[in-house]
GROMACS .gro file of C-alpha atoms in nm:
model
  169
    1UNK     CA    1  -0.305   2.083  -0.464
    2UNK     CA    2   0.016   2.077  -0.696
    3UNK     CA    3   0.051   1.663  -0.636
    4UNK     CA    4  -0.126   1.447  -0.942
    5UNK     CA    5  -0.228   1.077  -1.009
    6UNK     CA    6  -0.024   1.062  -1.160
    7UNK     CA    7   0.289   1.182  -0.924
    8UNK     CA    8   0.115   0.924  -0.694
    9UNK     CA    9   0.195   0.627  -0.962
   10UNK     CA   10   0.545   0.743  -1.045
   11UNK     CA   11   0.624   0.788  -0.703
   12UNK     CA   12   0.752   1.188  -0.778
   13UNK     CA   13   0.498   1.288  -0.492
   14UNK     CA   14   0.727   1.414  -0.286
   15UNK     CA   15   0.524   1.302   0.012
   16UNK     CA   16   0.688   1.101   0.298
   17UNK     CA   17   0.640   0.771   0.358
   18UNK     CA   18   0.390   0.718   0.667
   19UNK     CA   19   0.600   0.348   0.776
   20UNK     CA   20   0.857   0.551   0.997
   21UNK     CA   21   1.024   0.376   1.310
   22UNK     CA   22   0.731   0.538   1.522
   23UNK     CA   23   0.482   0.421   1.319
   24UNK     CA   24   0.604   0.102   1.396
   25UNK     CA   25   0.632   0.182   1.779
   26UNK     CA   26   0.263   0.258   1.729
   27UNK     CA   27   0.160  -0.023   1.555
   28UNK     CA   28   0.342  -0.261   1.826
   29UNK     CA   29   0.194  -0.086   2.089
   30UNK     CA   30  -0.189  -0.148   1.989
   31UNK     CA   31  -0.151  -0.436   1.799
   32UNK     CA   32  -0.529  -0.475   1.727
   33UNK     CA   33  -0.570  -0.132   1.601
   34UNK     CA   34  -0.806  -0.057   1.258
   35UNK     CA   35  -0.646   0.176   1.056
   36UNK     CA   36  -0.816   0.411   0.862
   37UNK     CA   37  -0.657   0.544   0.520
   38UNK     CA   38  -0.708   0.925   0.694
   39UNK     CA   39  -0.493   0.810   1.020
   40UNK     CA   40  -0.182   0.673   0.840
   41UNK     CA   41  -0.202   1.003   0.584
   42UNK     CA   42  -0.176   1.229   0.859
   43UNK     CA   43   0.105   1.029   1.044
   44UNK     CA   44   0.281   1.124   0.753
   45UNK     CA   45   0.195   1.491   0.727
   46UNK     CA   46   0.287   1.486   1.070
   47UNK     CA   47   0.667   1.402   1.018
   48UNK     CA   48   0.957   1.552   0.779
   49UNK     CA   49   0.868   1.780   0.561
   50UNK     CA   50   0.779   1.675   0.172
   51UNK     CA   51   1.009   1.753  -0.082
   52UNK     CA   52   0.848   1.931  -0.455
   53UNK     CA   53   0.649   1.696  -0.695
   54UNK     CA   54   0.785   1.572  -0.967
   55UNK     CA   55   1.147   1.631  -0.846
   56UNK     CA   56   1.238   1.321  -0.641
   57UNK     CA   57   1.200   0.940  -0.728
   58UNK     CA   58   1.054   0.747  -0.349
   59UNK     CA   59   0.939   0.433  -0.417
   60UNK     CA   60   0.931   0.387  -0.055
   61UNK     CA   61   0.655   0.671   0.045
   62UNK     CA   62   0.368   0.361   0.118
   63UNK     CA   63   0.176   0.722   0.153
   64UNK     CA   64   0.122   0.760  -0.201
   65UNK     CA   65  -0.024   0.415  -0.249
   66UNK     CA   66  -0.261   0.517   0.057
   67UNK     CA   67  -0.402   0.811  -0.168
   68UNK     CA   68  -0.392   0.594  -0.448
   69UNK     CA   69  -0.665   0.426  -0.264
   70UNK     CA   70  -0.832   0.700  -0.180
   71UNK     CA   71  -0.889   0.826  -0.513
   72UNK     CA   72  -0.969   0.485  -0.683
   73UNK     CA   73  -1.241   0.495  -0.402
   74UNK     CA   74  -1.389   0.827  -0.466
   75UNK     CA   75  -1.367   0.785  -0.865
   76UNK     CA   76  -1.502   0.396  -0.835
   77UNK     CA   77  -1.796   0.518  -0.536
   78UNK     CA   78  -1.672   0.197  -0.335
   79UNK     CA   79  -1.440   0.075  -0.089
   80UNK     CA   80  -1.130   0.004  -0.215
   81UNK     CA   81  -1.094  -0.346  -0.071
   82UNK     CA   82  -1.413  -0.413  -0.284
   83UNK     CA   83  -1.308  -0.270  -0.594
   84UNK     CA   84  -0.930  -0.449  -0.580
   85UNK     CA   85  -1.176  -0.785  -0.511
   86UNK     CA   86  -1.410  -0.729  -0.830
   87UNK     CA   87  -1.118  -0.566  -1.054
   88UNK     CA   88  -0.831  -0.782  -0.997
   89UNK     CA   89  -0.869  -1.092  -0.756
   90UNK     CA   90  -1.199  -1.203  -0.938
   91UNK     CA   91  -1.096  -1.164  -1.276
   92UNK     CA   92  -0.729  -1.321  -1.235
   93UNK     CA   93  -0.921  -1.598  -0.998
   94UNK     CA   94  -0.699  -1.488  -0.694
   95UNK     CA   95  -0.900  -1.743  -0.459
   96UNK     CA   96  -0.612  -1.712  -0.195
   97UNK     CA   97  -0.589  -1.324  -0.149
   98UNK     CA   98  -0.769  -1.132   0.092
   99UNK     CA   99  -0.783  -0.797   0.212
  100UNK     CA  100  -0.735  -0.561   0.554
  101UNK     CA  101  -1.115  -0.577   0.555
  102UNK     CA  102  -1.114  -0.982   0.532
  103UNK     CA  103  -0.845  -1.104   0.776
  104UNK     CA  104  -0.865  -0.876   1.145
  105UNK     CA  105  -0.676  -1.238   1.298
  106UNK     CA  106  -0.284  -1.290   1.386
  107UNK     CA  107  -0.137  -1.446   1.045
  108UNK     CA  108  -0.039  -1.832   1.104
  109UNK     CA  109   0.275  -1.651   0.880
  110UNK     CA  110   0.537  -1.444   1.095
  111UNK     CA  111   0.598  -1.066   0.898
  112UNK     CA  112   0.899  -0.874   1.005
  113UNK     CA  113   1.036  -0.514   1.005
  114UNK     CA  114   1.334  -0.374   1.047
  115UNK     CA  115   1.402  -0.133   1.375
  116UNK     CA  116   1.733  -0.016   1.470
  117UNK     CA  117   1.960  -0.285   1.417
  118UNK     CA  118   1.724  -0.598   1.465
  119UNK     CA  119   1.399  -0.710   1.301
  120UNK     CA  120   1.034  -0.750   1.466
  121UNK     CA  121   0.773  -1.006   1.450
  122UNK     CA  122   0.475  -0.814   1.360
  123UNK     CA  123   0.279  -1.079   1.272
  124UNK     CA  124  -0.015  -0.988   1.557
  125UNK     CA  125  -0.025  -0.657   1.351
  126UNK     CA  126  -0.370  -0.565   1.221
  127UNK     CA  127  -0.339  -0.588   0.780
  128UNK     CA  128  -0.511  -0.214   0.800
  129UNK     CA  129  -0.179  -0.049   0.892
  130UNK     CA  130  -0.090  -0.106   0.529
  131UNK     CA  131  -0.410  -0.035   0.334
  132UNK     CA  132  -0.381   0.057  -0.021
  133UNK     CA  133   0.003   0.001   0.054
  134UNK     CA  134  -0.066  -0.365   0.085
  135UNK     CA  135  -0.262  -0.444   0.380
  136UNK     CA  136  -0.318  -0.818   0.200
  137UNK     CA  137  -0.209  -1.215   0.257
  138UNK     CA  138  -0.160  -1.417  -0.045
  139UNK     CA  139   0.022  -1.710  -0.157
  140UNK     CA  140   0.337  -1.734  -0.424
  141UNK     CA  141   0.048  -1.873  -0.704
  142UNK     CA  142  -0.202  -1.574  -0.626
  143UNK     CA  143   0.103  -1.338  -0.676
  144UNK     CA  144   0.246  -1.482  -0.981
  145UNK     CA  145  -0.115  -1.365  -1.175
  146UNK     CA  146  -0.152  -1.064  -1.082
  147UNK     CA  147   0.239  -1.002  -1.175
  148UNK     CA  148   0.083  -1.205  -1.477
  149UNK     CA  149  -0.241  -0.969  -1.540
  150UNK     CA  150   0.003  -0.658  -1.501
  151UNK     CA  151   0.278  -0.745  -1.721
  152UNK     CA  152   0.041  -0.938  -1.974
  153UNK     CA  153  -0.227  -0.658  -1.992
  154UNK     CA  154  -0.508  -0.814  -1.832
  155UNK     CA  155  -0.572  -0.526  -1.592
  156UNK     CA  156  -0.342  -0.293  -1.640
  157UNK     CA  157  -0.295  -0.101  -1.952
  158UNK     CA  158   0.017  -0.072  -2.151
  159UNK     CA  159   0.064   0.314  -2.115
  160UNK     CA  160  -0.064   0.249  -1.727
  161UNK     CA  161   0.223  -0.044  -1.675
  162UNK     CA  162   0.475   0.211  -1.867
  163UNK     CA  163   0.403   0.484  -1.600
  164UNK     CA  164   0.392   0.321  -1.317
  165UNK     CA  165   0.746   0.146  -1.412
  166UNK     CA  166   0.953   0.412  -1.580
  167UNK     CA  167   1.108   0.491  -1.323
  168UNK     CA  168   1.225   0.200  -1.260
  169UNK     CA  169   1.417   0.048  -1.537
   0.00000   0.00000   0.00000
């Protein structure tokens, strides 16, 4: 009740990231599984305790991009896969990008994580793991505009693009 938006964009949540080593153990061990955006929230409640909003920088809590999601979901009364395909991909013509909802199949790409002192192929991993966080395939063009409609202004505000980078500089 004391976490904001806006602690969500700046990444001064204080919540802890949900992509822990046994996440990964659990994503490996049902490959196939849908995620839902409530699962991976409380796999992160269920782990370390948070630290105070507003006190620590984590760009690495995937969590708060999670309830990012949520949010834009409740405020925008759709799904969020929907809303990043009529927001951003449409207007930017991402033609190449597609969501957790739109690809449920192995990538023909390998993606690879770090556990202990090795890497794994978790290519056979279903996008939903990542949600809001970044469950999405793209190419190198698709990626350059959006970096493109974010930095230029196309959908992203300046004072939005300020907060979600200050920390950052």
């Amino acid at each position: 009740d004391r976490i904001t938006i806006r602690d969500l964009i700046a990444q001064t949540s204080g919540i802890r990231d949900y992509f822990d080593e046994r996440f990964v153990f659990m994503t490996r061990a049902e490959p196939g599984r849908i995620w839902q955006p409530e699962d991976l929230v409380a796999h992160a409640a269920d782990g370390d305790a948070f630290s105070e909003p507003g006190t620590d920088i984590s760009y690495d809590s995937n969590t708060n991009y999670v309830l990012l999601g949520l949010a834009i979901e409740r405020a925008g009364n759709a799904p969020l896969a929907l809303q990043l395909q009529d927001r951003i991909f449409e207007p930017l013509t991402m033609t190449a990008t597609r969501s957790w909802e739109d690809v449920h199949a192995p990538s023909p790409v390998h993606g690879y994580v770090p556990q202990f002192l090795t890497r794994i192929d978790v290519s056979d991993v279903d996008l939903s793991m990542a949600w809001g966080a970044g469950g999405l395939i793209s190419t190198a063009n698709d990626v350059a505009k959006m970096t493109r409609g974010i930095f230029e202004g196309t959908i992203l505000s300046r004072s939005s693009r300020a907060l979600m980078t200050k920390h950052f500089r």
